[in-house]
């Protein structure tokens, strides 16, 4: 009787093998579900297609930031297998430092929920989350809707569905431009209408490496916030040249003057993509 309470290592071995088999089967089922989901998503090739962005921002502890980032790179492939990652960045200037910001582009809230549920069935992902928690001081999640296709096409935007590989460049920085608008249902549509007219002129007067990545507005979080995300492939020098060149476009100057009257506040930030980032 007592021998069965504390089984010998020989008896425990089949039990351990069974547990590992069950975990492996669970992981395979989860990965199969993800593969089916990705196949469905990839069948829609338009990068300007409608969808939502989730922007997760993790304030890191200064003494644990390097350990967290090393872990992020180690599990980078798994993250991209589980979630539709676009941009994973760290701030250069223009705001709080040591904030790991990861931006995901989902087909819908239901798509987001499904992928997050699947991730919770994978032991390796849960282990990574548990190991990273000691290095994180605070977390924030915001949901944005990608601007209509007409707005993105006006600015020749890359779009949320852009995978980023063909333009990969280690010098790249992203400029995040945030406008907080006043209250009202028409505030965002009116802003986007003005922006779409002006940005047509702006993109004709900028550094060759500068591109509009996307435009989005809040769905969950502080409402009536509009964000432009610009990619500067040649770094901050390209950003500076693009600003100077855009000032020579009368239509853009007029656009900015109108937008300024609609915004309660404005801020911008420069961020640097990590190696695992799809947008680079």
CSV table of C-alpha atoms in Angstrom, one decimal:
chain,number,residue,atom,x,y,z
A,1,UNK,CA,0.0,0.0,0.0
A,2,UNK,CA,2.7,2.5,1.0
A,3,UNK,CA,4.7,1.7,-2.0
A,4,UNK,CA,1.9,3.1,-4.2
A,5,UNK,CA,1.9,6.4,-2.3
A,6,UNK,CA,5.5,7.2,-3.3
A,7,UNK,CA,6.1,5.4,-6.6
A,8,UNK,CA,9.6,4.7,-7.6
A,9,UNK,CA,11.4,6.7,-10.4
A,10,UNK,CA,10.8,3.7,-12.7
A,11,UNK,CA,7.0,3.9,-12.1
A,12,UNK,CA,6.9,7.6,-12.4
A,13,UNK,CA,8.5,7.6,-15.8
A,14,UNK,CA,5.4,6.5,-17.8
A,15,UNK,CA,3.4,9.1,-15.9
A,16,UNK,CA,5.8,11.9,-16.9
A,17,UNK,CA,5.9,10.6,-20.5
A,18,UNK,CA,2.1,10.7,-20.6
A,19,UNK,CA,2.0,14.2,-19.2
A,20,UNK,CA,4.5,15.4,-21.8
A,21,UNK,CA,2.5,13.7,-24.6
A,22,UNK,CA,-0.7,15.4,-23.5
A,23,UNK,CA,1.1,18.8,-23.4
A,24,UNK,CA,2.6,18.2,-26.8
A,25,UNK,CA,-0.8,17.2,-28.2
A,26,UNK,CA,-2.4,20.4,-26.7
A,27,UNK,CA,0.3,22.5,-28.3
A,28,UNK,CA,-0.2,20.8,-31.6
A,29,UNK,CA,-3.9,21.4,-31.5
A,30,UNK,CA,-3.4,25.0,-30.6
A,31,UNK,CA,-0.9,25.5,-33.4
A,32,UNK,CA,-3.3,23.8,-35.8
A,33,UNK,CA,-6.0,26.3,-34.8
A,34,UNK,CA,-3.6,29.2,-35.3
A,35,UNK,CA,-2.5,27.9,-38.7
A,36,UNK,CA,-6.1,27.8,-39.8
A,37,UNK,CA,-6.7,31.3,-38.5
A,38,UNK,CA,-3.7,32.6,-40.3
A,39,UNK,CA,-4.6,30.9,-43.5
A,40,UNK,CA,-8.0,32.6,-43.4
A,41,UNK,CA,-6.5,36.0,-42.6
A,42,UNK,CA,-3.8,35.7,-45.3
A,43,UNK,CA,-6.5,35.0,-47.9
A,44,UNK,CA,-7.4,38.7,-47.6
A,45,UNK,CA,-4.3,40.4,-49.1
A,46,UNK,CA,-5.3,44.0,-49.0
A,47,UNK,CA,-3.1,45.7,-46.3
A,48,UNK,CA,-5.6,48.5,-46.1
A,49,UNK,CA,-8.4,46.2,-45.1
A,50,UNK,CA,-10.5,47.1,-42.1
A,51,UNK,CA,-9.3,45.8,-38.8
A,52,UNK,CA,-8.3,46.8,-35.3
A,53,UNK,CA,-5.0,47.5,-33.6
A,54,UNK,CA,-4.2,46.5,-30.1
A,55,UNK,CA,-1.4,48.7,-28.6
A,56,UNK,CA,0.0,47.1,-25.5
A,57,UNK,CA,2.4,49.2,-23.5
A,58,UNK,CA,4.6,47.7,-20.8
A,59,UNK,CA,6.4,50.0,-18.4
A,60,UNK,CA,9.6,48.1,-17.6
A,61,UNK,CA,11.6,48.3,-14.4
A,62,UNK,CA,14.9,50.0,-15.3
A,63,UNK,CA,17.0,47.3,-13.7
A,64,UNK,CA,15.1,44.6,-15.5
A,65,UNK,CA,14.6,46.1,-18.9
A,66,UNK,CA,17.5,44.3,-20.6
A,67,UNK,CA,16.4,40.9,-19.2
A,68,UNK,CA,12.9,41.5,-20.5
A,69,UNK,CA,14.1,42.5,-23.9
A,70,UNK,CA,16.4,39.5,-24.2
A,71,UNK,CA,13.4,37.3,-23.3
A,72,UNK,CA,11.2,39.1,-25.9
A,73,UNK,CA,13.8,38.4,-28.6
A,74,UNK,CA,14.2,34.7,-27.5
A,75,UNK,CA,10.5,34.1,-27.8
A,76,UNK,CA,10.0,36.3,-30.9
A,77,UNK,CA,9.1,33.6,-33.3
A,78,UNK,CA,6.6,32.1,-30.9
A,79,UNK,CA,5.0,35.6,-30.4
A,80,UNK,CA,4.6,36.0,-34.2
A,81,UNK,CA,3.2,32.5,-34.5
A,82,UNK,CA,0.6,33.3,-31.9
A,83,UNK,CA,-0.3,36.9,-32.7
A,84,UNK,CA,-0.4,39.3,-35.7
A,85,UNK,CA,2.5,41.4,-34.6
A,86,UNK,CA,3.2,44.5,-36.6
A,87,UNK,CA,5.5,46.9,-34.6
A,88,UNK,CA,7.4,46.0,-31.4
A,89,UNK,CA,9.4,49.1,-30.3
A,90,UNK,CA,11.2,50.9,-27.6
A,91,UNK,CA,11.1,54.7,-27.2
A,92,UNK,CA,14.0,56.9,-28.3
A,93,UNK,CA,12.5,60.3,-27.2
A,94,UNK,CA,9.3,62.2,-26.8
A,95,UNK,CA,7.8,60.5,-23.8
A,96,UNK,CA,8.3,57.9,-21.0
A,97,UNK,CA,11.4,55.7,-21.5
A,98,UNK,CA,11.7,52.0,-20.9
A,99,UNK,CA,8.2,51.3,-22.3
A,100,UNK,CA,8.0,48.2,-24.5
A,101,UNK,CA,5.2,48.9,-27.0
A,102,UNK,CA,3.8,46.1,-29.1
A,103,UNK,CA,1.2,46.8,-31.8
A,104,UNK,CA,-1.0,44.0,-33.2
A,105,UNK,CA,-3.4,44.1,-36.2
A,106,UNK,CA,-6.4,41.9,-35.8
A,107,UNK,CA,-9.3,41.3,-38.2
A,108,UNK,CA,-11.8,42.0,-35.3
A,109,UNK,CA,-12.2,41.8,-31.5
A,110,UNK,CA,-13.4,38.3,-32.0
A,111,UNK,CA,-10.2,37.4,-33.8
A,112,UNK,CA,-8.2,38.9,-30.9
A,113,UNK,CA,-10.1,37.0,-28.3
A,114,UNK,CA,-9.7,33.7,-30.2
A,115,UNK,CA,-5.9,34.1,-30.6
A,116,UNK,CA,-5.5,35.1,-26.9
A,117,UNK,CA,-7.4,32.0,-25.8
A,118,UNK,CA,-5.3,29.8,-27.9
A,119,UNK,CA,-2.1,31.3,-26.5
A,120,UNK,CA,-3.2,30.4,-23.0
A,121,UNK,CA,-3.2,26.7,-23.9
A,122,UNK,CA,0.5,26.7,-24.8
A,123,UNK,CA,2.8,25.9,-21.8
A,124,UNK,CA,5.9,27.6,-23.4
A,125,UNK,CA,3.9,30.9,-23.8
A,126,UNK,CA,2.6,30.8,-20.3
A,127,UNK,CA,6.1,30.1,-19.0
A,128,UNK,CA,7.4,33.1,-20.8
A,129,UNK,CA,4.7,35.4,-19.4
A,130,UNK,CA,5.4,34.1,-15.9
A,131,UNK,CA,9.2,34.7,-16.3
A,132,UNK,CA,8.7,38.2,-17.7
A,133,UNK,CA,6.3,39.5,-15.0
A,134,UNK,CA,9.0,40.4,-12.5
A,135,UNK,CA,10.5,42.9,-15.0
A,136,UNK,CA,7.2,44.7,-15.7
A,137,UNK,CA,6.1,47.6,-13.5
A,138,UNK,CA,2.8,48.6,-15.3
A,139,UNK,CA,0.7,47.5,-18.3
A,140,UNK,CA,-1.7,49.2,-20.6
A,141,UNK,CA,-3.9,48.0,-23.5
A,142,UNK,CA,-5.7,50.2,-26.0
A,143,UNK,CA,-7.8,49.3,-29.0
A,144,UNK,CA,-7.8,51.4,-32.2
A,145,UNK,CA,-9.7,51.1,-35.5
A,146,UNK,CA,-7.7,51.5,-38.7
A,147,UNK,CA,-8.8,54.5,-40.7
A,148,UNK,CA,-11.0,53.9,-43.8
A,149,UNK,CA,-9.3,52.7,-47.0
A,150,UNK,CA,-9.9,56.0,-48.7
A,151,UNK,CA,-7.7,57.8,-46.0
A,152,UNK,CA,-4.9,55.2,-46.3
A,153,UNK,CA,-4.9,55.3,-50.1
A,154,UNK,CA,-4.7,59.1,-50.0
A,155,UNK,CA,-1.5,58.9,-48.0
A,156,UNK,CA,-0.2,55.8,-49.9
A,157,UNK,CA,-0.1,54.1,-46.5
A,158,UNK,CA,1.5,50.7,-45.9
A,159,UNK,CA,-1.5,49.6,-43.9
A,160,UNK,CA,-2.0,47.2,-40.9
A,161,UNK,CA,-1.7,44.2,-43.2
A,162,UNK,CA,1.8,45.2,-44.4
A,163,UNK,CA,4.4,42.5,-43.3
A,164,UNK,CA,7.3,44.9,-43.6
A,165,UNK,CA,10.0,42.4,-44.8
A,166,UNK,CA,10.9,44.0,-48.2
A,167,UNK,CA,11.8,47.4,-46.5
A,168,UNK,CA,13.7,46.0,-43.5
A,169,UNK,CA,16.4,48.6,-42.5
A,170,UNK,CA,18.4,48.8,-39.2
A,171,UNK,CA,18.3,52.6,-39.3
A,172,UNK,CA,14.5,52.8,-39.3
A,173,UNK,CA,12.6,54.8,-36.8
A,174,UNK,CA,8.9,55.3,-36.4
A,175,UNK,CA,7.2,58.6,-35.6
A,176,UNK,CA,4.0,58.4,-33.6
A,177,UNK,CA,1.9,61.5,-34.0
A,178,UNK,CA,-1.1,61.8,-31.6
A,179,UNK,CA,-4.0,64.2,-31.8
A,180,UNK,CA,-6.6,64.4,-29.0
A,181,UNK,CA,-9.8,65.8,-30.5
A,182,UNK,CA,-12.8,67.3,-28.7
A,183,UNK,CA,-16.0,65.4,-27.9
A,184,UNK,CA,-18.6,64.6,-30.4
A,185,UNK,CA,-19.5,61.9,-32.9
A,186,UNK,CA,-18.4,63.9,-35.9
A,187,UNK,CA,-14.9,64.9,-34.6
A,188,UNK,CA,-13.0,61.9,-35.9
A,189,UNK,CA,-14.7,61.6,-39.4
A,190,UNK,CA,-14.3,65.4,-40.0
A,191,UNK,CA,-10.6,65.2,-39.0
A,192,UNK,CA,-9.9,62.3,-41.3
A,193,UNK,CA,-11.6,64.0,-44.2
A,194,UNK,CA,-9.4,67.0,-43.9
A,195,UNK,CA,-6.3,64.9,-43.3
A,196,UNK,CA,-7.0,62.8,-46.4
A,197,UNK,CA,-7.1,65.9,-48.6
A,198,UNK,CA,-3.9,67.3,-47.2
A,199,UNK,CA,-1.8,64.2,-47.0
A,200,UNK,CA,-2.0,63.7,-50.8
A,201,UNK,CA,0.3,66.8,-51.1
A,202,UNK,CA,2.5,65.8,-48.2
A,203,UNK,CA,3.6,62.4,-49.5
A,204,UNK,CA,4.8,64.1,-52.7
A,205,UNK,CA,7.2,66.3,-50.7
A,206,UNK,CA,9.1,64.0,-48.4
A,207,UNK,CA,12.3,62.0,-48.0
A,208,UNK,CA,12.2,58.9,-50.3
A,209,UNK,CA,12.5,56.6,-47.2
A,210,UNK,CA,9.6,58.2,-45.4
A,211,UNK,CA,6.2,56.5,-45.7
A,212,UNK,CA,2.9,56.7,-43.9
A,213,UNK,CA,2.5,53.3,-42.1
A,214,UNK,CA,-1.1,53.7,-40.9
A,215,UNK,CA,-3.7,56.1,-39.4
A,216,UNK,CA,-6.0,54.9,-36.6
A,217,UNK,CA,-8.4,56.2,-34.0
A,218,UNK,CA,-9.4,54.9,-30.5
A,219,UNK,CA,-12.1,52.3,-30.2
A,220,UNK,CA,-11.4,51.4,-26.5
A,221,UNK,CA,-9.5,53.8,-24.3
A,222,UNK,CA,-9.4,57.6,-24.4
A,223,UNK,CA,-11.9,58.3,-27.1
A,224,UNK,CA,-11.4,60.6,-30.1
A,225,UNK,CA,-7.7,60.2,-30.3
A,226,UNK,CA,-6.3,60.0,-33.8
A,227,UNK,CA,-2.8,58.6,-34.4
A,228,UNK,CA,-0.6,58.8,-37.5
A,229,UNK,CA,2.3,56.3,-37.7
A,230,UNK,CA,5.1,57.3,-40.0
A,231,UNK,CA,8.1,55.1,-41.0
A,232,UNK,CA,11.4,56.9,-41.6
A,233,UNK,CA,13.7,54.4,-43.2
A,234,UNK,CA,16.8,56.6,-43.1
A,235,UNK,CA,16.3,57.4,-39.4
A,236,UNK,CA,15.8,60.8,-37.7
A,237,UNK,CA,17.6,62.6,-40.5
A,238,UNK,CA,14.9,61.4,-42.9
A,239,UNK,CA,12.2,62.6,-40.5
A,240,UNK,CA,13.8,66.1,-40.3
A,241,UNK,CA,14.1,66.3,-44.1
A,242,UNK,CA,10.5,65.2,-44.6
A,243,UNK,CA,9.3,67.9,-42.2
A,244,UNK,CA,11.2,70.6,-44.0
A,245,UNK,CA,10.1,69.5,-47.4
A,246,UNK,CA,6.4,69.2,-46.4
A,247,UNK,CA,6.4,72.8,-45.3
A,248,UNK,CA,6.8,73.7,-49.0
A,249,UNK,CA,3.5,72.1,-49.9
A,250,UNK,CA,0.7,74.8,-49.6
A,251,UNK,CA,-2.1,72.1,-49.4
A,252,UNK,CA,-0.4,70.4,-46.4
A,253,UNK,CA,0.2,73.7,-44.6
A,254,UNK,CA,-3.5,74.6,-45.0
A,255,UNK,CA,-4.4,71.1,-43.8
A,256,UNK,CA,-2.3,71.4,-40.7
A,257,UNK,CA,-3.8,74.8,-39.8
A,258,UNK,CA,-7.3,73.3,-40.1
A,259,UNK,CA,-6.4,70.2,-38.0
A,260,UNK,CA,-4.8,72.3,-35.3
A,261,UNK,CA,-8.2,74.0,-34.9
A,262,UNK,CA,-9.9,70.6,-34.3
A,263,UNK,CA,-7.3,69.2,-31.9
A,264,UNK,CA,-7.2,69.9,-28.1
A,265,UNK,CA,-3.6,68.6,-27.9
A,266,UNK,CA,-0.9,67.1,-30.0
A,267,UNK,CA,2.2,65.1,-29.2
A,268,UNK,CA,4.7,63.0,-31.1
A,269,UNK,CA,7.2,60.4,-30.2
A,270,UNK,CA,10.1,58.6,-31.9
A,271,UNK,CA,10.5,54.8,-31.4
A,272,UNK,CA,12.9,52.2,-32.5
A,273,UNK,CA,11.7,48.8,-33.7
A,274,UNK,CA,13.2,45.7,-32.2
A,275,UNK,CA,14.6,42.9,-34.3
A,276,UNK,CA,11.5,40.8,-33.9
A,277,UNK,CA,9.3,43.6,-35.2
A,278,UNK,CA,7.5,42.9,-38.5
A,279,UNK,CA,7.5,46.6,-39.3
A,280,UNK,CA,11.2,47.5,-39.5
